[in-house]
Coordinates of C-alpha atoms and ligand atoms in Angstrom, one line a residue:
X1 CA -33.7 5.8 43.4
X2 CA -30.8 4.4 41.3
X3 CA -28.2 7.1 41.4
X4 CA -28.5 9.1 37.6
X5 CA -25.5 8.8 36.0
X6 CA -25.0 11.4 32.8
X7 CA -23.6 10.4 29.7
X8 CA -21.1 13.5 30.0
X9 CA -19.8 12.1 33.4
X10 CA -19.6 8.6 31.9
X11 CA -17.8 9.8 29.5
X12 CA -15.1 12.0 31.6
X13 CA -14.7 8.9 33.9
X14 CA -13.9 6.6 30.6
X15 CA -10.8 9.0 29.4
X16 CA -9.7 9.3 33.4
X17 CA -10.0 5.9 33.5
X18 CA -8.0 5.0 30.6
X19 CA -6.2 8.5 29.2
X20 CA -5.5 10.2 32.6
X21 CA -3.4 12.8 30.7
X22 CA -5.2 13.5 27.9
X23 CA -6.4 17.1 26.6
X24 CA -10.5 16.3 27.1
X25 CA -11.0 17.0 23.0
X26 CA -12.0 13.5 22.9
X27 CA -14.5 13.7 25.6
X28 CA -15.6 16.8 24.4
X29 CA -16.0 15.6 20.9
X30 CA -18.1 12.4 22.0
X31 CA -20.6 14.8 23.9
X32 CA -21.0 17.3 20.8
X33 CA -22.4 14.2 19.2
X34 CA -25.0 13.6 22.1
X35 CA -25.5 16.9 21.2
X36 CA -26.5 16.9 18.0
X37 CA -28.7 13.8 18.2
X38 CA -30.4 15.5 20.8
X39 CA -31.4 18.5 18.6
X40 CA -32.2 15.2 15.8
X41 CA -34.2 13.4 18.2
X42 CA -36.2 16.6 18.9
X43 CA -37.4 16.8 15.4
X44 CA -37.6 13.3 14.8
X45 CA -40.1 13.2 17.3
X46 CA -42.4 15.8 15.9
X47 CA -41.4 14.9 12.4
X48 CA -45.5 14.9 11.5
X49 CA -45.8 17.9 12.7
X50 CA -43.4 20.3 11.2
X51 CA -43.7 19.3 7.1
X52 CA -40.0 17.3 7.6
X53 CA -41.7 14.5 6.5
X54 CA -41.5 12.8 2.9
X55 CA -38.9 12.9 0.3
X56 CA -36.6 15.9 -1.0
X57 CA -36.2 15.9 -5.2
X58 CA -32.8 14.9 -4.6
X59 CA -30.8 11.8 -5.2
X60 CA -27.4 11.0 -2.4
X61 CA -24.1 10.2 -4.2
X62 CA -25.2 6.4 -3.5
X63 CA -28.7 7.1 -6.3
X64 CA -30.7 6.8 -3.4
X65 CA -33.6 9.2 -2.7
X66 CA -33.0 11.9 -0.1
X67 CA -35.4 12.6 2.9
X68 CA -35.9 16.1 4.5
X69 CA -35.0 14.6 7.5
X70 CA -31.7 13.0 5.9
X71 CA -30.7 16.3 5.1
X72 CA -31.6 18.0 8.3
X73 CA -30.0 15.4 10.8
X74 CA -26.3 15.8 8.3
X75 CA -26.8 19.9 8.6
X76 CA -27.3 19.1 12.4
X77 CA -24.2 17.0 12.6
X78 CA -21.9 19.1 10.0
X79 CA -22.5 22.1 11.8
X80 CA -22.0 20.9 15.4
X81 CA -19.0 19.5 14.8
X82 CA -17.1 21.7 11.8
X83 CA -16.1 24.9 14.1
X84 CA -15.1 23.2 17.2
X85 CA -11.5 22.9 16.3
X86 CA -12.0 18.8 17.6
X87 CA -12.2 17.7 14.0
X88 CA -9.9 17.6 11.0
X89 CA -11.9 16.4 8.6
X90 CA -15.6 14.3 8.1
X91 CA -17.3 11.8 5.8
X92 CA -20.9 11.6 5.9
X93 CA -23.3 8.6 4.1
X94 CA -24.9 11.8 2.2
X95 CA -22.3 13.9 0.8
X96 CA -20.1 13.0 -1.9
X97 CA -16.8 14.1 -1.2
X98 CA -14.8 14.6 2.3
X99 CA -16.1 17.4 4.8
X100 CA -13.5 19.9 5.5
X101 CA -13.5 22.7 8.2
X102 CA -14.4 25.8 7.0
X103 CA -11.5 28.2 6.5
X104 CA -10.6 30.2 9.3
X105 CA -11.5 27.8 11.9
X106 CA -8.8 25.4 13.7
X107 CA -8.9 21.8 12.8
X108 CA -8.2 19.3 15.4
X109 CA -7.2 15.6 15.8
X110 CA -10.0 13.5 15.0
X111 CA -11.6 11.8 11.9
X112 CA -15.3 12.1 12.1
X113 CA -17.4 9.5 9.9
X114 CA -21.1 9.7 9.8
X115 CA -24.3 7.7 8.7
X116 CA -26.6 10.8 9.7
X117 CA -30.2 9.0 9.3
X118 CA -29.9 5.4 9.1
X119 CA -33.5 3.6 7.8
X120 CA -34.6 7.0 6.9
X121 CA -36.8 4.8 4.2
X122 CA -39.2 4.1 7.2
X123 CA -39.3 7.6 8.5
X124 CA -42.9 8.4 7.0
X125 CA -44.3 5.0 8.8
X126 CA -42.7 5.9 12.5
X127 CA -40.9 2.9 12.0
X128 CA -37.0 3.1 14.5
X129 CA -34.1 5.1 13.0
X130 CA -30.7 6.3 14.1
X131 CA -27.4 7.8 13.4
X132 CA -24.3 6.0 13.5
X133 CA -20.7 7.2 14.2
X134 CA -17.3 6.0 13.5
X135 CA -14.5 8.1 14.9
X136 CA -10.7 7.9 14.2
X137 CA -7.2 9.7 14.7
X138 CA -6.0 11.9 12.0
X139 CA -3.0 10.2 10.4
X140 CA -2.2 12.4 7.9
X141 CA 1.0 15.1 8.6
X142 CA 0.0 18.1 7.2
X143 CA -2.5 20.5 8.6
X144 CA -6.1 20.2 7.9
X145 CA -7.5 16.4 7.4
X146 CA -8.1 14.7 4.1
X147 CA -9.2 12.0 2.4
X148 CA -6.5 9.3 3.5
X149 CA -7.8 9.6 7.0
X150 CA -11.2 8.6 6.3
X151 CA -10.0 5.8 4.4
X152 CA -8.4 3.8 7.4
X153 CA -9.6 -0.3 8.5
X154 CA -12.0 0.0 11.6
X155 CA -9.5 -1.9 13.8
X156 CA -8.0 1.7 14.3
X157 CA -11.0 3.1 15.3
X158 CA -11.2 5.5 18.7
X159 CA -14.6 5.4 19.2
X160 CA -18.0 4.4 17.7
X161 CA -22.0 5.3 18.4
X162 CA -25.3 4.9 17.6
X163 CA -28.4 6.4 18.8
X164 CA -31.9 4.7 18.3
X165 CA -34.8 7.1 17.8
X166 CA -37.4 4.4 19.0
X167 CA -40.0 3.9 21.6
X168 CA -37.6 5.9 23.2
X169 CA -33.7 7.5 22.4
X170 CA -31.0 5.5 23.4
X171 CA -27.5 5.6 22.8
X172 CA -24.9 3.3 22.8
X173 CA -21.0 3.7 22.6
X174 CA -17.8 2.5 22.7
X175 CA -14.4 3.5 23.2
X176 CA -12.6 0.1 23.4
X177 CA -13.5 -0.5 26.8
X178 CA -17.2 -1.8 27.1
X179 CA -19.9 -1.0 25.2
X180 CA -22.7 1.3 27.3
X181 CA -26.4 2.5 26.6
X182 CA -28.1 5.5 27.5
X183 CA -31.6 6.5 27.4
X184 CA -32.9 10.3 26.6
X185 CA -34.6 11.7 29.5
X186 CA -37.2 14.2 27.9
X187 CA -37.6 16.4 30.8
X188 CA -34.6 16.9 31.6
X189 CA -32.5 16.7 28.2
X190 CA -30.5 14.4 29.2
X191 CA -29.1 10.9 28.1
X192 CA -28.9 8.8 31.7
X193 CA -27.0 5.4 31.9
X194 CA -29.7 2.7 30.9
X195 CA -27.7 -0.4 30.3
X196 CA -24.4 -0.8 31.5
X197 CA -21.3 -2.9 29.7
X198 CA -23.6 -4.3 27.3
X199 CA -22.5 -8.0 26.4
X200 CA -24.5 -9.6 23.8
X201 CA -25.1 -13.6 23.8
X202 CA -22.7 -16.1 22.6
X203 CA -25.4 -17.2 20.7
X204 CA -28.7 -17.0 19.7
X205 CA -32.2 -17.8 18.0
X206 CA -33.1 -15.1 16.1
X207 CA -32.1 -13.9 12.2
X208 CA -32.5 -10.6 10.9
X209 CA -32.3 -10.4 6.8
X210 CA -34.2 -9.2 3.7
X211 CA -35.4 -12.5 2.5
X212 CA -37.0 -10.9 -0.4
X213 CA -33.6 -11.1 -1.6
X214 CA -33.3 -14.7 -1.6
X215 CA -33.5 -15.5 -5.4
X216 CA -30.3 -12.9 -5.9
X217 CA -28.3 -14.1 -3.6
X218 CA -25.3 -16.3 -4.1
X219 CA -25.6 -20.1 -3.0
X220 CA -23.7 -20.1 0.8
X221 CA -26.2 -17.5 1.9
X222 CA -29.2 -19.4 0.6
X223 CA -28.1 -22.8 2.2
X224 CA -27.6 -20.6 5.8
X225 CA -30.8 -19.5 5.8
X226 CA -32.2 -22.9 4.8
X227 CA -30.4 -24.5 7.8
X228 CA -31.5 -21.7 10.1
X229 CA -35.3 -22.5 9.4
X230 CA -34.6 -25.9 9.4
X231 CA -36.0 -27.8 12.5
X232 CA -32.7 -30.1 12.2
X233 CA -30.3 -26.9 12.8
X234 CA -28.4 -26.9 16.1
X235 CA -31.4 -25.6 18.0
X236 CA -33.6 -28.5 16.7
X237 CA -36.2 -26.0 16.0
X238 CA -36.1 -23.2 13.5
X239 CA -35.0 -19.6 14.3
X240 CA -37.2 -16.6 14.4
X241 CA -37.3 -14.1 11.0
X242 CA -37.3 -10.1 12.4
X243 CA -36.3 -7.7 10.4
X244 CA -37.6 -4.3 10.6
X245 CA -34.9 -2.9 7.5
X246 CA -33.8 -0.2 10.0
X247 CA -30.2 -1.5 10.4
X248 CA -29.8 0.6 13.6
X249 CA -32.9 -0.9 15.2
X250 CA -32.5 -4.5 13.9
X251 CA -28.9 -4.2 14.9
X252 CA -30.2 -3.0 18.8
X253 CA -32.0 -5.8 19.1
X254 CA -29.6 -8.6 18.3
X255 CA -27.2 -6.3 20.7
X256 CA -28.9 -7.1 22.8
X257 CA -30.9 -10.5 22.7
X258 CA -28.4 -12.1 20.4
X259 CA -28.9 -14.0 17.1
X260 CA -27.4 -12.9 13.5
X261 CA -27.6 -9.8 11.1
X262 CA -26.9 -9.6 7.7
X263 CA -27.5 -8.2 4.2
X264 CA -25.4 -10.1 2.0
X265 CA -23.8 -9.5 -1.4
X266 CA -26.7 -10.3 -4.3
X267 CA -27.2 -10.1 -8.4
X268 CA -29.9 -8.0 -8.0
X269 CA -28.1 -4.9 -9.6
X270 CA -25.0 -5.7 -11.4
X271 CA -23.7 -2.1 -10.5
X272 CA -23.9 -3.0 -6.9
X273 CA -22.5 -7.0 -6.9
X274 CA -20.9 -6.2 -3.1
X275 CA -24.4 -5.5 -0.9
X276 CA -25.9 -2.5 0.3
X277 CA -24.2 -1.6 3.1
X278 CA -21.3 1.1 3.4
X279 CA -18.5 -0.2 4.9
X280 CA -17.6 3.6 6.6
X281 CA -20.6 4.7 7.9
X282 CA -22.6 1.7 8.6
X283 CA -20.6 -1.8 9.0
X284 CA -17.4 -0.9 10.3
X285 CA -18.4 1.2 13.5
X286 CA -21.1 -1.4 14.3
X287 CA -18.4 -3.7 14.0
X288 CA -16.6 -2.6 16.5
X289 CA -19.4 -1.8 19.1
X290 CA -20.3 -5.9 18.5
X291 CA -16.6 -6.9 19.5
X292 CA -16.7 -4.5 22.3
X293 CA -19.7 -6.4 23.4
X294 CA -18.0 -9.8 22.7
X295 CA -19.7 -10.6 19.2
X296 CA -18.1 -10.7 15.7
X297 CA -18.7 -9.0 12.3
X298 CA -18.1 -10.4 8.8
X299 CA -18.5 -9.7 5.5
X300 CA -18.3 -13.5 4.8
X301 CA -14.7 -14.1 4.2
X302 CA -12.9 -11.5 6.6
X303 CA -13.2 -9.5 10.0
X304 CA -14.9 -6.6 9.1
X305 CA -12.5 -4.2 11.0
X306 CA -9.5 -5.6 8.8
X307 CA -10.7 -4.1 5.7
X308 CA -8.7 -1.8 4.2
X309 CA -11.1 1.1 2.5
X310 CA -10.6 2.0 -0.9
X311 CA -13.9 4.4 -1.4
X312 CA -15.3 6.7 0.8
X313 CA -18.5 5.2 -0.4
X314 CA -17.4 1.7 -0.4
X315 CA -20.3 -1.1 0.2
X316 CA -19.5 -4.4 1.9
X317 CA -21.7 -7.7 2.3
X318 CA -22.1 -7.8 6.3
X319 CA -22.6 -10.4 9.0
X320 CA -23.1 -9.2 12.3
X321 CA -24.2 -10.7 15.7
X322 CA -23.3 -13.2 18.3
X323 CA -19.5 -14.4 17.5
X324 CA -21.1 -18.6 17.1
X325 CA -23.5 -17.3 14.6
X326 CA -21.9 -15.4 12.7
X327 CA -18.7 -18.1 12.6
X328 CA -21.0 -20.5 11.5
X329 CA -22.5 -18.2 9.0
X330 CA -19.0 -18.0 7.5
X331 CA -18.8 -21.4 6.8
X332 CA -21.5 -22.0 5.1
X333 CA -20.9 -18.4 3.0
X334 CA -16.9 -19.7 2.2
X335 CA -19.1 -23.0 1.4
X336 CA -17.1 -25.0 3.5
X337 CA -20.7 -26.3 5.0
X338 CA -24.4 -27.0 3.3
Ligands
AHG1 P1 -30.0 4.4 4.9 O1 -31.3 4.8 5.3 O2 -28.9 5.0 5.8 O3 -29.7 4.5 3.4 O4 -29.8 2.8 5.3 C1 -30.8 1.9 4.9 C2 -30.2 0.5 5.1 C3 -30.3 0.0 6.5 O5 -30.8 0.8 7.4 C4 -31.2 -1.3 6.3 O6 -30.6 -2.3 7.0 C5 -31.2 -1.5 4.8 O7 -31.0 -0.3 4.2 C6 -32.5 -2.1 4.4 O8 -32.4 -2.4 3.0 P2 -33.5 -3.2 2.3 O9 -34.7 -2.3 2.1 O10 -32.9 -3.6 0.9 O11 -33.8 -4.5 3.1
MN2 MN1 -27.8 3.6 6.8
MN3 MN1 -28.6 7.1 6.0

């Protein structure tokens, strides 16, 4: 038998390896997430069974509707993380304005950005979702955090995560120094090392987009995904279309098969001329698990990790996947190829 390896000791051998003096709130604060998701993956699972399924009457601060299980899996988060005197402040995909630690309870040095249910659309049709993290260093001087720290580039990001509630739970993360998966052992509660150093392909064969969109879209992305179905591309045959519209779980499997990602800016609602996805919750921390992996994410002009957030709420066009793929994308979004 292949030696179990916990995520908790993974973890503590990371920050020895790499932070041999530091205080452990790190450490601790990447296992209170494995925490929570556990306690999400629990009811995920039995979702059917326990009326969390279907839509609440609400609308998020991005006008979209709110699931019951959208709501449950931020509760689950906020309230693992709020009192253990690790955070300073949080942003989540589901709530307006910055998180702050209740009163009376220490704050500590790390930023804490959230995407609690990602693809919670599909959740009635036991399609994949998942929960993504982004985690940064408080820069602000006085005591408890604010807004300013959320709004930092993803370069400066500590950490990042996301856990998969598919076939089975996984979770990958990164703290700048490989990027490592681990799958949910039911019976024992555990999340065991699955898939180590994770390094996705230079290249690949695969695209992953809502093609529905195509009409709405501006010209660079149109001529891309002309070329990639074109049996005259660079792999003389055309690629293969998946897309599942889970970001978490389409974003799993190019991690890990290789091939592109991405949901680019359209016309389709002239509120929203930028694309769906938010840059804090969603694009930059799987931006930075891709490099850590060796691939590359874009929002067609720029390294995602190098923009500068204005919003909490910001959205960004993305491209995400293996580094030759998304380059190339690039070129033909900046138009400098057709
Ligand atoms: P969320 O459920 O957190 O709001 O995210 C949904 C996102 C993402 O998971 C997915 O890639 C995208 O929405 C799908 O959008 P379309 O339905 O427009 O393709
Ligand atoms: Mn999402
Ligand atoms: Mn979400």
């Amino acid at each position: 038998m292949r030696e179990p390896i916990t995520i908790e000791r993974h973890i503590l051998e990371q920050q020895q390896r790499g932070f041999p003096k530091a205080t452990g709130d790190f450490t601790q604060l990447l296992y209170d997430i494995t925490f929570a998701t556990k306690i999400i993956s629990r009811e995920v699972n039995k979702a059917g069974l326990v009326e969390i399924l279907g839509a609440t009457a609400k609308e998020n601060v991005q006008g979209e509707t709110v699931q019951k299980l959208d709501e449950y899996a931020n509760d689950v988060i906020r309230q693992t993380m709020d009192k253990t005197g690790r955070v300073s402040v949080m942003a989540s995909e589901e709530v307006e304005d910055v998180i702050l630690v209740p009163q009376n309870y220490q704050t500590g040095r790390y930023v804490l950005l959230f995407d609690p249910l990602d693809g919670s659309s599909n959740i009635d049709a036991n399609v994949s979702i998942g929960s993504i993290f982004s985690i940064h260093r408080k820069i602000s001087e006085d005591g408890s955090g604010q807004r300013e720290d959320c709004l930092q580039p993803g370069y400066r990001q500590v950490g990042a995560a996301y856990v998969i509630y598919g076939s089975s739970t996984m979770l990958v993360y990164t703290t700048g120094n490989g990027v490592h998966g681990f799958t949910l052992d039911p019976s024992v509660g555990e999340f065991l090392l699955s898939h180590r150093n994770i390094r996705i392909p230079k290249s690949g064969s695969i695209y992953s987009v809502n093609e529905g969109n195509y009409t709405h879209w501006e010209q660079g992305a149109q001529r891309f995904v002309d070329y990639l179905k074109s049996k005259d591309n660079h792999l003389g045959k055309p690629f293969s279309l998946r897309y599942i519209g889970s970001m978490v779980a389409d974003l799993h499997r190019t991690l890990l098969y290789g091939g592109i990602f991405f949901y680019p800016r359209d016309q389709k609602d002239p509120d929203k001329p930028v694309g769906k996805l938010r840059l804090l919750y969603e694009a930059s921390p799987m931006a930075f698990i891709f490099k850590h992996a060796g691939g590359y994410a874009s929002d067609g002009e720029q390294d995602i990790l190098t923009i500068h957030p204005s919003e909490l709420h910001q959205r960004t066009p993305l491209i995400i996947g293996s580094k030759n793929d998304v380059k190339l994308a690039e070129e033909f979004f900046n138009g400098n190829r057709d």
